[in-house]
PDB file of C-alpha atoms in Angstrom:
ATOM      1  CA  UNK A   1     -14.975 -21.050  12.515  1.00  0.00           C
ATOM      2  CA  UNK A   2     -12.579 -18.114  11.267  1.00  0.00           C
ATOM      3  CA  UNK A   3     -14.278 -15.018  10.717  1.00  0.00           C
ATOM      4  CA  UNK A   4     -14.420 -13.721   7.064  1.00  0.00           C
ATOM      5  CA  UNK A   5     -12.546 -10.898   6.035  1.00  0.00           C
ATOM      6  CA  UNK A   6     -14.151  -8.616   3.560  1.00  0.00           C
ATOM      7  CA  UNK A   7     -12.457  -9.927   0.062  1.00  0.00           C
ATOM      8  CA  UNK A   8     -11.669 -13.133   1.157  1.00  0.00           C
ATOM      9  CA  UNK A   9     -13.998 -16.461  -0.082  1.00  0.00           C
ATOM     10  CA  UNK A  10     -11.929 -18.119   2.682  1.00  0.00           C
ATOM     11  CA  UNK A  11     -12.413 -15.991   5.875  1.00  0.00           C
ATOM     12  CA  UNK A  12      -8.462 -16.442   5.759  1.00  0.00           C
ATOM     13  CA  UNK A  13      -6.723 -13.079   6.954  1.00  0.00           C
ATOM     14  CA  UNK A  14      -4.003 -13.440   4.704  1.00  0.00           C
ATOM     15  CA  UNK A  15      -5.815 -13.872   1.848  1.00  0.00           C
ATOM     16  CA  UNK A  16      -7.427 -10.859   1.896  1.00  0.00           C
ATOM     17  CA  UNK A  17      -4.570  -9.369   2.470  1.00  0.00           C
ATOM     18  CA  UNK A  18      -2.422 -10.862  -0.500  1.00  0.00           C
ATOM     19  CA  UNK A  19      -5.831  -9.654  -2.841  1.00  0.00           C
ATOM     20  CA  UNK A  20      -5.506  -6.232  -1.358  1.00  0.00           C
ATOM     21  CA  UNK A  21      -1.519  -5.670  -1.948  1.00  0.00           C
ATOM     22  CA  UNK A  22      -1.936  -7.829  -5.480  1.00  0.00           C
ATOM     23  CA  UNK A  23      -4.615  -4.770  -6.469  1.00  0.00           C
ATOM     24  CA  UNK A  24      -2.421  -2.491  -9.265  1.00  0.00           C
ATOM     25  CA  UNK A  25      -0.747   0.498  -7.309  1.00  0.00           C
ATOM     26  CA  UNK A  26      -1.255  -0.455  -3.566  1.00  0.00           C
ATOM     27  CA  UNK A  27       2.141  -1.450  -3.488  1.00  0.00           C
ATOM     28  CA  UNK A  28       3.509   1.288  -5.126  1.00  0.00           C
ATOM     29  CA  UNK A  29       1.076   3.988  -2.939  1.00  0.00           C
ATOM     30  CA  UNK A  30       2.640   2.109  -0.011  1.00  0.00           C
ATOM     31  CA  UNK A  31       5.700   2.828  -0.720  1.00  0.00           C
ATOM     32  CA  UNK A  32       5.453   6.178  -1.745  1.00  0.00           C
ATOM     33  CA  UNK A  33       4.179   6.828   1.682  1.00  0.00           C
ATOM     34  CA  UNK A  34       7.071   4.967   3.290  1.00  0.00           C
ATOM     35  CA  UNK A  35       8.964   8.255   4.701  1.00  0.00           C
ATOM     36  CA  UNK A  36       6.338  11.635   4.249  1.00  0.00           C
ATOM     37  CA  UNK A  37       2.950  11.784   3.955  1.00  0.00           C
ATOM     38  CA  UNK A  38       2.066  12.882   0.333  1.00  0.00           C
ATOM     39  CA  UNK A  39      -0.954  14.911  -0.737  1.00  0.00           C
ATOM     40  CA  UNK A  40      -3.735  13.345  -3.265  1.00  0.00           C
ATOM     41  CA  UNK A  41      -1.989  15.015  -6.299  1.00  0.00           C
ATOM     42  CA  UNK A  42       1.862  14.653  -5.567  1.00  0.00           C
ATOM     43  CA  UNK A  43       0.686  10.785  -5.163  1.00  0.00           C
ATOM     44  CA  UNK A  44      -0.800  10.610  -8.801  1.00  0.00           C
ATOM     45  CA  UNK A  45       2.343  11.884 -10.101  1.00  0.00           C
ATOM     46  CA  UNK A  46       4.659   9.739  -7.943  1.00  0.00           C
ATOM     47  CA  UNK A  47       2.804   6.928  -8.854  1.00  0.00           C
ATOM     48  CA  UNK A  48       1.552   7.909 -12.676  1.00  0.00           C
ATOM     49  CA  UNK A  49      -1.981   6.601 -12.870  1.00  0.00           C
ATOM     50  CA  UNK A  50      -5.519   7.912 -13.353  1.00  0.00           C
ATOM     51  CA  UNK A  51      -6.733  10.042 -10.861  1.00  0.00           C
ATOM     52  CA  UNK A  52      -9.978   7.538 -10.507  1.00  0.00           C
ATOM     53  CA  UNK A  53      -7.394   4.341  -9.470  1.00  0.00           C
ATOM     54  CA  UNK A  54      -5.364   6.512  -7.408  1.00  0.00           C
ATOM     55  CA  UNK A  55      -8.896   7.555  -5.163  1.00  0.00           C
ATOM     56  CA  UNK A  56     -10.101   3.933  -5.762  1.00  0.00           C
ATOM     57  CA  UNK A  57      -7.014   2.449  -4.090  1.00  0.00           C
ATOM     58  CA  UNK A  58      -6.804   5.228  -1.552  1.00  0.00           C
ATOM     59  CA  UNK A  59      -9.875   3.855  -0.213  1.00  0.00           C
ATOM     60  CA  UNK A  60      -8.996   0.821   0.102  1.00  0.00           C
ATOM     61  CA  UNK A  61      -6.124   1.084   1.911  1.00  0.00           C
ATOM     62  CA  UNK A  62      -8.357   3.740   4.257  1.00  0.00           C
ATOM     63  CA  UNK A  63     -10.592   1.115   4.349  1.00  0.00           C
ATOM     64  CA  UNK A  64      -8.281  -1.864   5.436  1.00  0.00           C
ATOM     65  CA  UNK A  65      -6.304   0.916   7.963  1.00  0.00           C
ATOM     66  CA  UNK A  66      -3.482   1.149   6.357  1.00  0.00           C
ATOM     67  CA  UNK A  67      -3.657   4.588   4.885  1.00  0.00           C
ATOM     68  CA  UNK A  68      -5.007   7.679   6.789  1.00  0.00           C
ATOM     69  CA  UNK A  69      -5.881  11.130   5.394  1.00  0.00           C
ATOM     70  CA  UNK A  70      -4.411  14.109   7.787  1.00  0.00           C
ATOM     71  CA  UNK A  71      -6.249  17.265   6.671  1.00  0.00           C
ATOM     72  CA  UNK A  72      -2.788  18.943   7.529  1.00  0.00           C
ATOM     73  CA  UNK A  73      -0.423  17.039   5.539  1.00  0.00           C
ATOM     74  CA  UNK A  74      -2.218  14.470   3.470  1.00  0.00           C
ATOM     75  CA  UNK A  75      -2.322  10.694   2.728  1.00  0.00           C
ATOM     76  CA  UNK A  76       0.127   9.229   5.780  1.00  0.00           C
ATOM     77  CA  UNK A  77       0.718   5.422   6.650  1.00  0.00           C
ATOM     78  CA  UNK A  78      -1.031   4.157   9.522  1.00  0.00           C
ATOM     79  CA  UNK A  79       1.073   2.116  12.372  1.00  0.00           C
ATOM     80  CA  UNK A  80      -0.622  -0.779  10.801  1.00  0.00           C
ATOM     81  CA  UNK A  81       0.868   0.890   7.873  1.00  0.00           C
ATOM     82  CA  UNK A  82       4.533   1.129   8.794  1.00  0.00           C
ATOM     83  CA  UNK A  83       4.409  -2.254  10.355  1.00  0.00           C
ATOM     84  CA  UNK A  84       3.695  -3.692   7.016  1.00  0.00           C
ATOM     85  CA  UNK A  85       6.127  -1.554   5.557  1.00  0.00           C
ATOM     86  CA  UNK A  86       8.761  -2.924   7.430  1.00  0.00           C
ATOM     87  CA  UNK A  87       7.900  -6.468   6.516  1.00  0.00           C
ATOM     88  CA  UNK A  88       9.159  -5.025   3.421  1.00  0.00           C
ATOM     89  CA  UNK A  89      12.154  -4.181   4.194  1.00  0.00           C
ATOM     90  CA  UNK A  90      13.904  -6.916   4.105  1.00  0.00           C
ATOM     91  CA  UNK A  91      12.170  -7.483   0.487  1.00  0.00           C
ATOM     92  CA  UNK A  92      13.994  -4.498  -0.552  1.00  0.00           C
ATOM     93  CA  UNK A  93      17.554  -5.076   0.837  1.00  0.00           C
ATOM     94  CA  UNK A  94      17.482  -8.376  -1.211  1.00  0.00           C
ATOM     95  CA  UNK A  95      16.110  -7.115  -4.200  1.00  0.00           C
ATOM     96  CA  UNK A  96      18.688  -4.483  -4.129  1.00  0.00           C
ATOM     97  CA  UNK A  97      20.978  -7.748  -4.541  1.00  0.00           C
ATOM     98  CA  UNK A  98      18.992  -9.632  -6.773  1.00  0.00           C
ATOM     99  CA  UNK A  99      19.383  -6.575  -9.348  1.00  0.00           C
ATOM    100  CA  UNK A 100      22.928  -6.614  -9.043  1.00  0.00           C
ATOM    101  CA  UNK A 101      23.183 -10.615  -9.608  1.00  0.00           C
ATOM    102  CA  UNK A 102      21.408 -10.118 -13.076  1.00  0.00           C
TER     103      UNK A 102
END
């Protein structure tokens, strides 16, 4: 029997993981954290949404390990973090061409 994962009716890791990274601005707080760590309010304006969602998601990600809060610098990936952030990469590289195709 496969353990559940919190957010998943399946107990399916990747499910819960496609729900968390389908949630409105993980992506984008992901990325934004993809080279410095960024404090709470330099993340809201990156990103461009409510202060509430931008704590909400921040949570979240704390939550699933992704995201970790350094009192020093701020909001930083974790190395859970930047290994899903290089699954990414590759995204990028071809989207890069994909824009230039249309």
């Amino acid at each position: 029997m496969v353990k559940r994962v919190r957010g998943s009716r399946t107990g399916r890791p990747i499910m819960a993981l496609l729900d968390l990274l389908g949630r409105r601005w993980v992506l984008r707080i992901v990325w934004e954290l993809r080279e410095n760590p960024r404090r709470f309010r330099e993340l809201q304006d990156a990103i461009g949404a409510s202060p509430t969602i931008v704590n909400s998601r921040l949570a979240e990600l704390r939550e699933a390990k992704l995201v970790e809060l350094d009192a020093d610098s701020g909001y930083r990936l974790t190395a859970l973090g930047k290994e899903l952030l290089s699954l990414f990469l590759p995204l990028h590289v071809w989207a890069d061409k994909w824009a230039k195709a249309i």
